[in-house]
Coordinates of C-alpha atoms in Angstrom, one line a residue:
Chain A
G61 CA 22.7 13.7 -1.8
Q62 CA 21.1 13.7 1.6
Q63 CA 21.4 10.2 3.1
V64 CA 20.5 8.4 6.3
M65 CA 22.8 5.4 6.9
Q66 CA 21.9 2.7 9.4
I67 CA 24.0 0.0 10.8
P68 CA 24.1 -2.9 11.2
Q69 CA 21.9 -4.3 8.5
Y70 CA 21.2 -7.5 10.5
Q71 CA 21.6 -8.5 14.1
H72 CA 20.9 -11.9 15.5
V73 CA 20.8 -12.1 19.3
Q74 CA 20.0 -14.6 22.0
E75 CA 17.0 -13.7 24.0
G76 CA 18.1 -11.7 26.9
E77 CA 21.0 -10.1 25.1
D78 CA 21.2 -6.3 24.4
F79 CA 20.8 -4.8 20.9
T80 CA 21.8 -1.5 19.5
T81 CA 21.2 0.1 16.1
Y82 CA 22.9 3.3 14.9
C83 CA 21.7 5.9 12.5
N84 CA 24.0 8.5 10.8
S85 CA 23.0 11.4 8.6
S86 CA 25.1 13.4 6.2
T87 CA 23.4 16.6 7.2
T88 CA 21.9 18.1 10.4
L89 CA 18.4 16.8 11.2
S90 CA 15.7 19.0 12.6
N91 CA 14.4 15.8 14.3
I92 CA 14.6 12.1 14.0
Q93 CA 12.0 9.4 14.2
W94 CA 12.2 5.7 14.9
Y95 CA 9.9 3.1 13.6
K96 CA 9.4 -0.6 14.0
Q97 CA 8.2 -2.9 11.3
R98 CA 7.1 -6.4 12.2
P99 CA 7.6 -9.1 9.5
G100 CA 4.8 -8.6 6.9
G101 CA 3.5 -5.5 8.6
H102 CA 3.8 -1.8 8.2
P103 CA 6.1 0.7 9.9
V104 CA 4.8 1.8 13.3
F105 CA 6.0 5.0 14.9
L106 CA 8.0 4.5 18.1
I107 CA 9.4 7.9 19.1
Q108 CA 10.7 11.3 17.9
L109 CA 13.8 13.1 19.1
V110 CA 14.2 16.8 18.6
K111 CA 16.8 18.3 21.0
S112 CA 20.5 17.9 20.7
G113 CA 21.7 15.2 23.1
E114 CA 18.2 14.1 23.9
V115 CA 17.7 10.7 25.5
K116 CA 14.3 9.1 25.8
K117 CA 13.3 5.8 27.3
Q118 CA 10.4 3.5 26.6
K119 CA 10.6 0.5 29.0
R120 CA 13.5 -1.5 27.7
L121 CA 14.2 0.8 24.7
T122 CA 16.5 3.8 25.0
F123 CA 16.8 6.4 22.2
Q124 CA 19.5 8.9 21.9
F125 CA 20.0 11.9 19.6
G126 CA 23.6 13.1 19.1
E127 CA 24.9 16.4 20.2
A128 CA 25.4 17.5 16.6
K129 CA 22.0 16.2 15.6
K130 CA 23.6 14.0 12.9
N131 CA 23.4 10.6 14.6
S132 CA 21.1 8.6 16.7
S133 CA 20.9 5.2 18.3
L134 CA 18.3 2.8 19.6
H135 CA 19.3 0.4 22.4
I136 CA 17.1 -2.5 23.6
T137 CA 18.0 -4.0 26.9
A138 CA 17.4 -7.7 27.5
T139 CA 15.8 -8.5 24.2
Q140 CA 12.6 -10.6 24.0
T141 CA 11.1 -12.5 21.1
T142 CA 8.5 -9.8 20.7
D143 CA 11.3 -7.4 19.7
V144 CA 11.8 -9.1 16.4
G145 CA 11.4 -6.9 13.4
T146 CA 13.1 -4.2 11.4
Y147 CA 13.9 -0.9 13.1
F148 CA 14.1 2.2 10.9
C149 CA 15.3 5.7 11.6
A150 CA 13.9 8.6 9.6
G151 CA 14.7 12.2 9.5
P152 CA 13.3 15.2 7.8
Y153 CA 16.0 17.8 7.0
N154 CA 16.1 21.4 7.9
T155 CA 16.3 22.4 4.3
N156 CA 13.3 20.5 3.1
A157 CA 9.6 20.9 3.7
G158 CA 9.5 18.0 6.1
K159 CA 10.1 15.1 3.8
S160 CA 11.2 12.0 5.6
T161 CA 14.2 10.0 4.4
F162 CA 14.5 6.6 5.9
G163 CA 17.5 4.5 6.6
D164 CA 17.6 1.0 5.3
G165 CA 16.8 -0.4 8.7
T166 CA 18.3 -3.0 11.0
T167 CA 16.6 -6.3 11.1
L168 CA 16.6 -8.0 14.5
T169 CA 16.1 -11.6 15.1
V170 CA 15.9 -13.1 18.6
K171 CA 16.6 -16.7 19.3
P172 CA 14.7 -18.0 22.3
Chain B
N16 CA -10.7 7.1 13.3
A17 CA -9.7 4.5 10.7
G18 CA -6.3 6.2 10.3
V19 CA -4.7 5.5 7.0
T20 CA -6.4 3.0 4.7
Q21 CA -5.1 1.6 1.5
T22 CA -6.7 -0.5 -1.3
P23 CA -6.2 -3.0 -2.7
K24 CA -4.2 -5.2 -0.3
F25 CA -2.8 -7.3 -3.2
Q26 CA -2.7 -6.8 -6.9
V27 CA -1.2 -8.7 -9.8
L28 CA -0.7 -6.8 -13.1
K29 CA 0.7 -7.6 -16.4
T30 CA 3.5 -5.5 -17.9
G31 CA 2.0 -2.5 -19.6
Q32 CA -1.2 -2.4 -17.6
S33 CA -2.1 0.7 -15.6
M34 CA -3.8 0.9 -12.2
T35 CA -4.4 3.2 -9.3
L36 CA -3.5 2.5 -5.7
Q37 CA -5.9 4.2 -3.3
C38 CA -4.9 5.9 -0.1
A39 CA -7.2 7.8 2.4
Q40 CA -6.8 9.3 5.8
D41 CA -9.3 10.7 8.2
M42 CA -7.0 12.6 10.5
N43 CA -7.1 15.9 8.6
H44 CA -3.3 15.6 7.9
E45 CA -1.8 18.0 5.4
Y46 CA 1.2 15.9 4.6
M47 CA 0.8 12.6 2.7
S48 CA 3.3 10.5 0.9
W49 CA 3.9 7.3 -0.9
Y50 CA 6.8 4.9 -0.3
R51 CA 7.9 1.7 -1.9
Q52 CA 9.7 -1.0 -0.1
D53 CA 11.6 -3.7 -1.9
P54 CA 12.5 -7.0 -0.2
G55 CA 15.1 -6.5 2.5
M56 CA 15.3 -2.8 1.9
G57 CA 14.1 0.4 3.4
L58 CA 11.4 2.8 2.3
R59 CA 12.0 5.0 -0.7
L60 CA 9.9 8.1 -1.2
I61 CA 8.0 8.2 -4.5
H62 CA 5.8 11.3 -4.3
Y63 CA 4.5 13.5 -1.5
S64 CA 2.0 16.2 -1.0
V65 CA 1.9 19.1 1.5
G66 CA -1.7 19.8 1.0
A67 CA -4.6 19.6 -1.5
G68 CA -3.5 20.7 -5.0
I69 CA 0.2 20.4 -4.1
T70 CA 2.4 17.5 -5.0
D71 CA 6.1 17.0 -5.4
Q72 CA 8.5 14.2 -6.4
G73 CA 10.5 12.1 -4.0
E74 CA 13.5 9.9 -4.7
V75 CA 12.0 7.5 -7.2
P76 CA 9.1 9.2 -9.0
N77 CA 9.5 7.7 -12.5
G78 CA 6.6 5.7 -13.7
Y79 CA 4.2 7.0 -11.1
N80 CA 1.8 9.9 -11.0
V81 CA -0.1 11.4 -8.1
S82 CA -2.8 14.0 -7.5
R83 CA -4.3 15.5 -4.3
S84 CA -7.7 16.9 -5.0
T85 CA -8.8 16.6 -1.4
T86 CA -7.1 16.6 2.0
E87 CA -8.2 13.0 2.6
D88 CA -7.2 11.2 -0.6
F89 CA -3.9 10.7 -2.3
P90 CA -4.0 8.1 -5.1
L91 CA -0.9 6.7 -6.8
R92 CA -1.2 5.9 -10.5
L93 CA 1.0 3.4 -12.3
L94 CA 1.0 4.5 -15.9
S95 CA 2.4 1.4 -17.6
A96 CA 3.4 -1.2 -15.1
A97 CA 6.9 -2.8 -15.3
P98 CA 8.3 -5.8 -13.4
S99 CA 10.7 -3.4 -11.7
Q100 CA 7.6 -1.9 -10.0
T101 CA 6.9 -5.1 -8.1
S102 CA 7.1 -4.0 -4.5
V103 CA 5.1 -3.2 -1.4
Y104 CA 3.6 0.3 -1.5
F105 CA 2.9 2.2 1.7
C106 CA 1.0 5.4 2.1
A107 CA 1.7 7.6 5.1
S108 CA 0.3 10.8 6.5
R109 CA 1.1 13.3 9.2
G110 CA 0.6 16.9 10.2
L111 CA 2.8 19.4 8.4
S112 CA 4.9 20.8 11.3
G113 CA 7.5 18.1 10.7
Q114 CA 7.5 17.3 14.4
E115 CA 4.5 15.0 14.4
T116 CA 4.0 11.2 14.2
Q117 CA 3.8 9.8 10.7
Y118 CA 1.1 7.1 10.3
F119 CA 1.4 4.4 7.8
G120 CA -1.3 2.4 6.0
P121 CA -1.2 -1.4 5.9
G122 CA 0.4 -1.5 2.4
T123 CA -0.4 -2.8 -1.0
R124 CA 1.6 -5.7 -2.3
L125 CA 2.0 -5.4 -6.1
L126 CA 3.3 -8.1 -8.4
V127 CA 4.0 -7.1 -12.0
L128 CA 4.4 -10.1 -14.4

């Protein structure tokens, strides 16, 4: 079936270190979205990527969409304690009516 | 705008009981969906709707029913609760184009004993 795989599952970093999470799909995505969920909270939309090879930045966060539109990454430069949480990618598929399938997420902890 | 609201915030049920989780949005979004999130895991789609009167199954629909009589409301019904349905339930909505932000409600934490 259609799947979105995310790695790593967990990442522990020292404050100030960089962090990257990767998302891979078994099929081509019309677009991909990234969400952040703080502990005990709900997913909050971060960004959407649509174009092949697209790169978007939000302050210390850099999002990339692969050329084949089957993979994506989120990179955080110089992590801060406010970055803790779980980061999810989600992608509707071209063949569906826009249903979102979520990866299992990468949980980031930051040691001060 | 209140965004996406969910009630109740917490619920404890006994095995076999039924209940309805409420979800409402005031953004005139066509697309609404229900997810469940088990500890340490991602979100799994239960049911979704692309408009009033239209619903469809997601990845894990068994044991749940939905209806969409209005654009605003999308209740989720547990027919006969089971311990395996202990989870956090999130409702979400967005416009139908597939290229829009998806907004999540605060969630309902359900414990089935």
